[in-house]
Amino acid sequence: MITVDTTARKYRLISLFIASLGILTLLMADIEISATDPMDELLAILAGFISPDLSQIDYLAEALLTTVSFAVVGISIAATLGIFLAPLHHLPLVSHFCAFIRSIHELFWALIFLQMFGLSSITGVLAIAIPYTGIFARVYSDILEQSPLDRRHWINDTSLSVWLYTGIIPCWAAIAQYTRYRFECGLRSAAILGFIGLPTLGYYLETAFSQGQYNQAAGLLLLFFAMIATLKWWLNIRLVLVYLIAAIVYLPWQSQLEFKYLVRFITQDIVPQPLLEPTLNLSHLSQWFGDLVSGQILPGIGASLLLSVSALLCCGVIALLTWPLASRAILGRGYILGHGLLIVMRSTPEIILAFVIMLIIGPSMLPAILALALHNGAIIGYLLAHRADRVQLRVDRPNGLNLWAYELQPQIYPSFISLIFYRFEVILRESAILGMLGVTTLGFYIDSAFEALFFDVALILILVTAALNMLVNSISLRLRRYLALDRIVTA
Amino acid sequence: MKYLLLCCLLFVNSINAQTFTFTAIPDEDESRLRSRFDKVALYLTEQLGVDVKYVPVKSYSAAISAFRNNQVQLAWFGGLSGVKARHLVEGSRAIAQGYEDQFFKSYFIAHHSTGLTEQAQLNKDIAKFTFTFGSKGSTSGRLMPEHFIRQTFGKSPNKVFKRVGFSGDHSRTIAQVQSGAWQIGAVNYKVWHNELNAGKIDLSKIKVIWTTPTYLDYQWTIRGDVDQQFSPDFSQRVQKALLDMSDPSLLASFPRQKFVPATNDDYEPIKVVAKAIKLL
Amino acid sequence: MTQDCPTVFNISNQAIGFKNQPIFSNLSLMIKQGEKVAIVGTSGSGKSTLLNYLYQCRSVDVAYCPQKSMLVDTLSVYHNIYMGILNQHGFFYNIINLIRPFPVHKTRVEQLTRRLGLTGLLFKSIDKLSGGQQQRCAIGRALYQRLPIFIGDEPFSGLDPKQSVELLKAIKDQHQTVVVALHNKEMALNQFDRIIGIKDGAIAFDTPATEVSSEQLDLIYHRIEHSE
């Protein structure tokens, strides 16, 4: 008997594990499809895309500049802090801190800062800078660990120049490339911050979309796609400093908010209300907290996990199906079409994807699952295509589908699994913002709490979300170690 | 942390406020808010003799936060958001409401596939279907419809209906019920008529099945400390300016025929309902 | 003995290499069917470029074995060897074989692995093999194609001389024409009929193995010792 001992088999087993988990959650999740009659609405949306219109939008240039400026300043701060935190990321305290700050979605950071700084640029920039710092610190540290030079050099020697010469410079290309990719994500985040009122593209997009003004919505979306698609031409790494200075000068920094309101937010608003009663009533407090746990926290955690795991499975399937479409090695020049498709898929805000899908299949958890899967699947697909095109091929390589099946897919599968593990964290974070479909994720309750101005409840729910994220993160880290996937950079 | 400190420093510089600021979220047509309300700001500047500025906000909660944090001193609130804002800001007062807001109502609308017809009472059969509210913080899209549902069924909506959602917006409620994604929805009656006139509604697909009893909705609310901040009779002058507003192009932004006086006490019933539903 | 055989490769006055910067500016070379040719030269002299070019000339008839084994790490020895004949089967056939190997190929590949000294490693993935084992697997991939011509770019590097000779025998048994780039001086002299020396983008000498002078070889191998 010949024993089977292949790395492919290990990946097959882990894929089977993820798939069965995903199918199990899909079976448990509420994925009813109801008959709808969406043609009129879909035609209206289509008509919008046929005749996009930007002329009706006030202050469009301002929104565009604000979006870019938020992203430039936010990402610059995050990348700088990330570089300095990366060498310390092996310390549990630092890695937990980073996991914590990135486990809170930028929209929730923005909602918190909105209470502290109002609709100011500070709110927008911090909402991007903080979670991205956590992301950068982690990924930079992943990259540094693969530094050709011995890691101990820059861990034990605290001098800045040793760290610079042995850590940063050898990895500079990888760091720059990752930062550029993240800038695209930062643009997306900046745009989405408009959904809660910051003056970015999302502000107008949300309005146009919810009012059914689809030509304006289409115009804005197309503008945004164009911005992302042309990124590599206008985001020159050498011009970053120029952009940064321009953005800082451009953004209005003053906040009309008085200091006492900041103090009030910290000392009163976010403190659980029963604790603020003149006499501490323990039974009241425990009842308040008990209601919160049974009414929101537990059902919220359940729904969030169901949604995220189901979405993860679908996301993996979509990534595997889409990456060959954007691969130059497989499609030659045709890759540009797939590339465009992936840009559209990953740049359309999930909420809009979910809305359109819901029109077609009715409300349930399914539109949320599909929206998350399409968006994240497209991101993974894009990264995989990028990776596949860097695989060194023999001159006598097979071509077409054989190339895909025997050469590229097996070669990039480890990256795929690694990306999937990392994406779970992201999906869980993003599942939070799809509460509008009536899917009662933690995010649904957080949104409700902010809407009702129950900041104490919102803060507790955010902390629960963060804890859940960190738990998932540490499980996935262990799995990655076990699978020796931690040697693959999760770009 | 050093950024926080930096921000705190920025605050100190920025309080030179002799600008009177207001915000408004109209219940329909949220496009071009700034250019529309900048005209209202101009009108108020002329009437009050101080610099008046309009700040756009995206949601009821953002409007309340801005009001509470003195970023705006005057706001055009919905019934629920006004009650909440006045609950949070001591001394603030409702000073005017829209003429139509004295007898505001919501429609329950249903997709034709439900087979439901218009009735004078809320039809108990609606429990079989899926149901969507508008925005979570809306009076006409959430608070009052939920109140009447609770009154009829004696339990909360998510225990009544097969499924409950929040579309986020009246126009979206209409679009989603019309497409059959949701079977029933609750919507602001003015938005319904507006979209009907605009030809966006196909009555063969979607229709009104119930009209709620009337209640009070939108109103202007002003902070109590404006009299100290600006001039002793400032809130009265603001009230007068609002009540005197007669230019149809200004009123169309809200859109209301005219404004009539209002008091905090008028909104007591809304407050009771909000407390009962635990939104306050 | 090869005088009357048909020509397999016939290059005359060709520029080979990158478009703007050819490595060979003007190359002429003829190889006839049945010849066993060793190509020797310093690293960087253009051996790989030449072999690559030869492969491109008649890719249908050539079993190619590139310099670094360049196999698919995660897949088994079996699949890597099978990859040699992907083009001989339809896509769905290949896909099924990827998931569940066909017994007929399994038997054949297994026999081949025995000859290659890879017994029992049929379903071990490449990343779990030693460098030498990987090298042999790469040769196996070429052998499994059963084509008339073998082109190898240092296919025996990292293997001991005894193994190398055995493998070369297997290669010669199965292919009419063999063109191999080599490091090993003994092997070139003893196992091939013709030796082509390459230096600085040109053919330095091209003689039957029996007639190669030690000066000629020193010209090449001296340089190798220095460079390595």
Coordinates of N, CA, C and O in Angstrom, one line a residue, chain A residues 164-280:
Chain A
L164 N 16.2 49.4 11.0 CA 15.9 49.9 9.7 C 16.7 49.1 8.6 O 16.1 48.7 7.6
Y165 N 17.9 48.8 8.9 CA 18.7 48.2 7.8 C 18.5 46.7 7.7 O 18.5 46.1 6.6
T166 N 18.2 46.0 8.8 CA 18.0 44.6 8.7 C 16.5 44.2 8.6 O 16.2 43.1 8.2
G167 N 15.6 45.1 9.0 CA 14.2 44.8 9.0 C 13.5 45.5 7.8 O 13.0 44.8 6.9
I168 N 13.5 46.8 7.8 CA 12.6 47.5 6.9 C 13.2 47.4 5.4 O 12.4 47.1 4.5
I169 N 14.4 47.7 5.3 CA 14.9 47.9 3.9 C 14.8 46.6 3.1 O 14.3 46.7 1.9
P170 N 15.2 45.5 3.6 CA 15.1 44.2 2.8 C 13.7 43.9 2.4 O 13.4 43.3 1.4
C171 N 12.7 44.4 3.2 CA 11.3 44.1 3.0 C 10.6 45.2 2.3 O 9.3 45.2 2.2
W172 N 11.3 46.2 1.9 CA 10.7 47.5 1.5 C 9.7 47.2 0.3 O 8.6 47.7 0.4
A173 N 10.1 46.4 -0.6 CA 9.2 46.2 -1.8 C 7.8 45.6 -1.3 O 6.8 46.1 -1.7
A174 N 7.9 44.6 -0.5 CA 6.7 43.9 0.0 C 5.9 44.9 0.8 O 4.6 45.0 0.7
I175 N 6.5 45.7 1.6 CA 5.8 46.7 2.5 C 5.1 47.7 1.6 O 3.9 48.0 1.8
A176 N 5.9 48.2 0.6 CA 5.3 49.3 -0.3 C 4.1 48.7 -1.0 O 3.0 49.3 -1.1
Q177 N 4.2 47.5 -1.5 CA 3.2 46.9 -2.3 C 1.9 46.7 -1.4 O 0.8 47.0 -1.8
Y178 N 2.1 46.2 -0.2 CA 1.0 46.0 0.7 C 0.3 47.3 1.0 O -0.9 47.4 1.1
T179 N 1.1 48.3 1.3 CA 0.6 49.6 1.7 C -0.3 50.2 0.6 O -1.3 50.8 0.8
R180 N 0.2 50.0 -0.7 CA -0.5 50.5 -1.8 C -1.9 49.8 -1.9 O -2.9 50.4 -2.1
Y181 N -1.9 48.5 -1.7 CA -3.1 47.7 -1.7 C -4.1 48.2 -0.6 O -5.3 48.4 -0.8
R182 N -3.5 48.5 0.5 CA -4.3 48.9 1.6 C -4.9 50.3 1.4 O -5.9 50.7 1.9
F183 N -4.1 51.1 0.6 CA -4.6 52.4 0.3 C -6.0 52.4 -0.4 O -6.9 53.1 -0.2
E184 N -6.0 51.4 -1.3 CA -7.3 51.2 -2.0 C -8.4 50.9 -1.0 O -9.5 51.4 -1.1
C185 N -8.1 50.0 0.0 CA -9.1 49.7 1.0 C -9.4 51.0 1.8 O -10.6 51.2 2.2
G186 N -8.4 51.8 2.0 CA -8.6 53.0 2.8 C -9.6 54.0 2.0 O -10.4 54.6 2.6
L187 N -9.4 54.0 0.7 CA -10.3 54.8 -0.1 C -11.8 54.4 0.1 O -12.7 55.1 0.2
R188 N -11.9 53.0 0.0 CA -13.2 52.5 0.2 C -13.8 52.8 1.5 O -15.0 53.3 1.7
S189 N -13.0 52.7 2.6 CA -13.4 53.0 3.9 C -13.8 54.5 4.0 O -14.9 54.8 4.6
A190 N -13.0 55.3 3.4 CA -13.3 56.8 3.5 C -14.6 57.1 2.8 O -15.4 57.8 3.3
A191 N -14.8 56.4 1.7 CA -16.1 56.6 1.0 C -17.3 56.2 1.8 O -18.3 56.9 1.9
I192 N -17.1 55.1 2.5 CA -18.2 54.5 3.2 C -18.5 55.3 4.5 O -19.7 55.4 5.0
L193 N -17.5 56.0 5.0 CA -17.8 56.9 6.1 C -18.8 57.9 5.8 O -19.5 58.5 6.7
G194 N -19.1 58.2 4.6 CA -20.1 59.1 4.2 C -21.5 58.6 4.6 O -22.4 59.4 4.8
F195 N -21.6 57.3 4.7 CA -22.9 56.7 5.1 C -23.4 57.3 6.4 O -24.6 57.3 6.7
I196 N -22.5 57.7 7.3 CA -23.0 58.2 8.6 C -22.8 59.7 8.6 O -22.9 60.3 9.7
G197 N -22.6 60.3 7.5 CA -22.7 61.8 7.5 C -21.4 62.5 7.2 O -21.4 63.7 7.1
L198 N -20.2 61.9 7.2 CA -19.0 62.6 6.9 C -19.1 63.0 5.4 O -19.6 62.2 4.6
P199 N -18.5 64.1 5.0 CA -18.8 64.6 3.6 C -17.9 63.9 2.6 O -17.2 64.6 1.8
T200 N -18.0 62.6 2.5 CA -17.2 61.9 1.4 C -18.2 61.4 0.4 O -19.4 61.7 0.5
L201 N -17.7 60.7 -0.6 CA -18.6 60.2 -1.7 C -19.8 59.4 -1.2 O -20.9 59.5 -1.7
G202 N -19.5 58.6 -0.2 CA -20.6 57.8 0.4 C -21.8 58.6 0.8 O -22.9 58.1 0.8
Y203 N -21.6 59.8 1.3 CA -22.7 60.6 1.7 C -23.7 60.8 0.6 O -24.9 60.5 0.8
Y204 N -23.2 61.1 -0.6 CA -24.1 61.3 -1.7 C -24.6 60.0 -2.3 O -25.7 59.9 -2.7
L205 N -23.7 59.0 -2.2 CA -24.1 57.7 -2.8 C -25.3 57.2 -2.0 O -26.3 56.7 -2.5
E206 N -25.2 57.2 -0.6 CA -26.2 56.7 0.2 C -27.5 57.4 -0.1 O -28.6 56.8 -0.2
T207 N -27.5 58.8 -0.1 CA -28.7 59.5 -0.4 C -29.3 59.2 -1.7 O -30.5 58.8 -1.8
A208 N -28.5 59.2 -2.7 CA -29.0 58.9 -4.1 C -29.6 57.5 -4.1 O -30.7 57.3 -4.7
F209 N -28.9 56.6 -3.5 CA -29.4 55.2 -3.6 C -30.7 55.0 -2.8 O -31.6 54.4 -3.3
S210 N -30.7 55.6 -1.6 CA -31.9 55.3 -0.8 C -33.1 56.1 -1.4 O -34.3 55.8 -1.1
Q211 N -32.9 57.2 -2.1 CA -34.0 58.0 -2.7 C -34.3 57.4 -4.1 O -35.2 57.9 -4.7
G212 N -33.7 56.3 -4.5 CA -34.0 55.8 -5.8 C -33.5 56.6 -6.9 O -34.0 56.4 -8.1
Q213 N -32.6 57.5 -6.7 CA -32.1 58.3 -7.8 C -30.9 57.6 -8.4 O -29.7 57.9 -8.1
Y214 N -31.2 56.6 -9.2 CA -30.2 55.6 -9.6 C -29.2 56.2 -10.6 O -28.1 55.7 -10.7
N215 N -29.6 57.2 -11.4 CA -28.5 57.7 -12.3 C -27.4 58.4 -11.5 O -26.3 58.4 -11.9
Q216 N -27.9 59.1 -10.4 CA -26.8 59.7 -9.6 C -26.0 58.7 -8.9 O -24.8 58.8 -8.8
A217 N -26.7 57.7 -8.3 CA -26.0 56.6 -7.6 C -25.0 55.9 -8.6 O -23.8 55.7 -8.2
A218 N -25.5 55.7 -9.8 CA -24.6 55.0 -10.8 C -23.4 55.9 -11.1 O -22.3 55.4 -11.2
G219 N -23.7 57.2 -11.3 CA -22.6 58.1 -11.6 C -21.5 58.1 -10.5 O -20.3 58.0 -10.8
L220 N -22.0 58.1 -9.3 CA -21.0 58.1 -8.2 C -20.2 56.8 -8.1 O -19.0 56.8 -7.9
L221 N -21.0 55.7 -8.3 CA -20.3 54.4 -8.2 C -19.3 54.3 -9.3 O -18.1 53.9 -9.1
L222 N -19.6 54.7 -10.5 CA -18.7 54.6 -11.7 C -17.5 55.5 -11.4 O -16.4 55.1 -11.7
L223 N -17.7 56.7 -10.9 CA -16.6 57.6 -10.5 C -15.7 56.9 -9.5 O -14.5 56.9 -9.7
F224 N -16.3 56.2 -8.6 CA -15.5 55.5 -7.6 C -14.7 54.3 -8.2 O -13.5 54.2 -7.9
F225 N -15.4 53.6 -9.1 CA -14.7 52.5 -9.7 C -13.5 53.0 -10.5 O -12.4 52.5 -10.5
A226 N -13.7 54.1 -11.2 CA -12.7 54.7 -12.0 C -11.5 55.1 -11.2 O -10.3 54.9 -11.5
M227 N -11.8 55.7 -10.0 CA -10.8 56.1 -9.1 C -9.9 54.9 -8.7 O -8.7 55.0 -8.6
I228 N -10.6 53.8 -8.3 CA -9.8 52.6 -7.9 C -9.0 52.0 -9.1 O -7.9 51.6 -8.9
A229 N -9.7 52.0 -10.2 CA -9.0 51.3 -11.4 C -7.8 52.1 -11.8 O -6.9 51.5 -12.4
T230 N -7.8 53.4 -11.6 CA -6.7 54.2 -12.1 C -5.6 54.5 -11.0 O -4.7 55.2 -11.2
L231 N -5.9 53.8 -9.9 CA -5.0 54.1 -8.7 C -3.5 54.0 -9.0 O -2.8 54.8 -8.6
K232 N -3.2 53.0 -9.8 CA -1.8 52.7 -10.0 C -1.1 53.9 -10.9 O 0.1 54.0 -10.8
W233 N -2.0 54.6 -11.5 CA -1.4 55.7 -12.3 C -1.3 57.0 -11.5 O -0.4 57.8 -11.7
W234 N -2.2 57.2 -10.6 CA -2.1 58.5 -9.8 C -1.5 58.3 -8.4 O -1.1 59.3 -7.8
L235 N -1.4 57.1 -7.9 CA -0.8 56.9 -6.6 C 0.7 56.5 -6.8 O 1.0 55.3 -6.8
N236 N 1.5 57.5 -7.0 CA 2.9 57.2 -7.1 C 3.5 57.3 -5.7 O 3.3 58.3 -5.0
I237 N 4.3 56.3 -5.4 CA 4.8 56.2 -4.0 C 5.7 57.4 -3.7 O 5.8 57.8 -2.6
R238 N 6.3 57.9 -4.7 CA 7.2 59.1 -4.5 C 6.4 60.4 -4.2 O 6.9 61.3 -3.7
L239 N 5.1 60.3 -4.6 CA 4.3 61.6 -4.4 C 3.6 61.5 -3.1 O 2.8 62.5 -2.8
V240 N 3.7 60.4 -2.4 CA 2.9 60.3 -1.2 C 3.0 61.5 -0.2 O 2.0 62.0 0.3
L241 N 4.3 62.0 -0.1 CA 4.5 63.1 0.9 C 3.7 64.3 0.4 O 3.1 65.1 1.1
V242 N 3.8 64.5 -0.9 CA 3.1 65.7 -1.5 C 1.6 65.5 -1.3 O 0.9 66.5 -0.8
Y243 N 1.0 64.3 -1.6 CA -0.4 64.1 -1.3 C -0.7 64.4 0.2 O -1.7 65.0 0.5
L244 N 0.1 63.9 1.0 CA -0.1 64.0 2.5 C -0.2 65.4 2.9 O -1.2 65.8 3.6
I245 N 0.8 66.2 2.4 CA 0.7 67.6 2.8 C -0.5 68.3 2.2 O -1.2 69.0 2.9
A246 N -0.8 68.0 1.0 CA -1.9 68.6 0.3 C -3.2 68.2 1.1 O -4.1 69.1 1.3
A247 N -3.3 67.0 1.5 CA -4.5 66.6 2.2 C -4.7 67.2 3.5 O -5.8 67.7 3.9
I248 N -3.5 67.4 4.3 CA -3.6 68.0 5.6 C -4.0 69.5 5.4 O -4.8 70.0 6.2
V249 N -3.5 70.1 4.4 CA -3.8 71.5 4.2 C -5.3 71.6 3.7 O -6.0 72.5 4.2
Y250 N -5.7 70.7 2.9 CA -7.1 70.8 2.4 C -8.2 70.5 3.4 O -9.2 71.3 3.5
L251 N -8.0 69.6 4.3 CA -9.1 69.2 5.2 C -9.3 70.3 6.2 O -8.4 70.9 6.8
P252 N -10.6 70.6 6.5 CA -10.9 71.5 7.6 C -10.7 70.8 9.0 O -11.4 69.7 9.2
W253 N -9.8 71.2 9.8 CA -9.5 70.5 11.0 C -10.3 70.9 12.3 O -10.4 70.3 13.3
Q254 N -10.9 72.1 12.2 CA -11.5 72.6 13.5 C -12.8 71.9 13.7 O -13.5 71.5 12.9
S255 N -12.9 71.6 15.0 CA -14.2 71.0 15.4 C -14.9 72.0 16.3 O -14.3 72.8 17.0
Q256 N -16.3 72.0 16.1 CA -17.0 73.0 16.9 C -17.3 72.5 18.3 O -18.0 73.2 19.0
L257 N -16.8 71.3 18.5 CA -17.2 70.7 19.8 C -16.4 71.2 21.0 O -15.2 71.4 20.9
E258 N -17.2 71.4 22.1 CA -16.5 71.9 23.3 C -15.9 70.7 24.1 O -16.5 69.6 24.0
F259 N -14.9 71.0 24.8 CA -14.2 70.0 25.6 C -15.1 69.3 26.6 O -15.1 68.1 26.8
K260 N -16.1 70.1 27.2 CA -16.9 69.5 28.2 C -17.8 68.4 27.6 O -18.2 67.5 28.4
Y261 N -18.1 68.5 26.3 CA -18.9 67.4 25.8 C -18.1 66.1 25.6 O -18.6 65.0 25.7
L262 N -16.8 66.3 25.3 CA -15.9 65.1 25.3 C -15.9 64.5 26.6 O -16.0 63.2 26.8
V263 N -15.7 65.3 27.7 CA -15.7 64.8 29.0 C -17.0 64.1 29.4 O -17.0 63.0 29.9
R264 N -18.1 64.7 29.0 CA -19.4 64.1 29.3 C -19.5 62.7 28.6 O -20.0 61.8 29.2
F265 N -19.1 62.7 27.4 CA -19.2 61.4 26.6 C -18.4 60.3 27.4 O -18.9 59.2 27.6
I266 N -17.2 60.6 27.9 CA -16.4 59.6 28.5 C -16.8 59.3 29.9 O -16.8 58.1 30.3
T267 N -17.3 60.3 30.6 CA -17.6 60.1 32.0 C -19.1 59.7 32.3 O -19.4 59.2 33.3
Q268 N -19.9 60.0 31.3 CA -21.3 59.7 31.5 C -22.0 58.8 30.5 O -22.6 57.8 30.7
D269 N -21.8 59.3 29.2 CA -22.6 58.6 28.1 C -22.3 57.1 28.0 O -23.2 56.3 27.8
I270 N -21.0 56.8 28.1 CA -20.6 55.4 27.8 C -20.6 54.6 29.1 O -20.3 53.4 29.0
V271 N -20.9 55.2 30.2 CA -21.0 54.4 31.5 C -22.4 53.7 31.5 O -23.4 54.4 31.3
P272 N -22.5 52.5 31.8 CA -23.8 51.8 31.9 C -24.7 52.6 32.8 O -24.3 53.0 34.0
Q273 N -25.9 52.9 32.3 CA -26.7 53.9 33.0 C -27.1 53.5 34.5 O -27.1 54.3 35.3
P274 N -27.3 52.2 34.8 CA -27.6 51.9 36.2 C -26.4 52.3 37.2 O -26.7 52.6 38.3
L275 N -25.2 52.4 36.6 CA -24.1 52.8 37.5 C -24.2 54.3 37.8 O -23.5 54.8 38.7
L276 N -24.9 55.0 37.0 CA -25.0 56.5 37.2 C -26.1 56.9 38.2 O -26.2 58.0 38.5
E277 N -26.9 55.9 38.6 CA -28.0 56.2 39.5 C -27.4 56.7 40.9 O -26.3 56.2 41.2
P278 N -28.1 57.6 41.6 CA -27.5 58.2 42.8 C -27.1 57.1 43.8 O -26.0 57.1 44.4
T279 N -27.9 56.1 44.0 CA -27.5 55.0 44.8 C -27.4 53.7 44.0 O -28.3 53.4 43.2
L280 N -26.3 53.0 44.2 CA -26.1 51.8 43.3 C -27.0 50.7 43.7 O -27.1 50.3 44.8

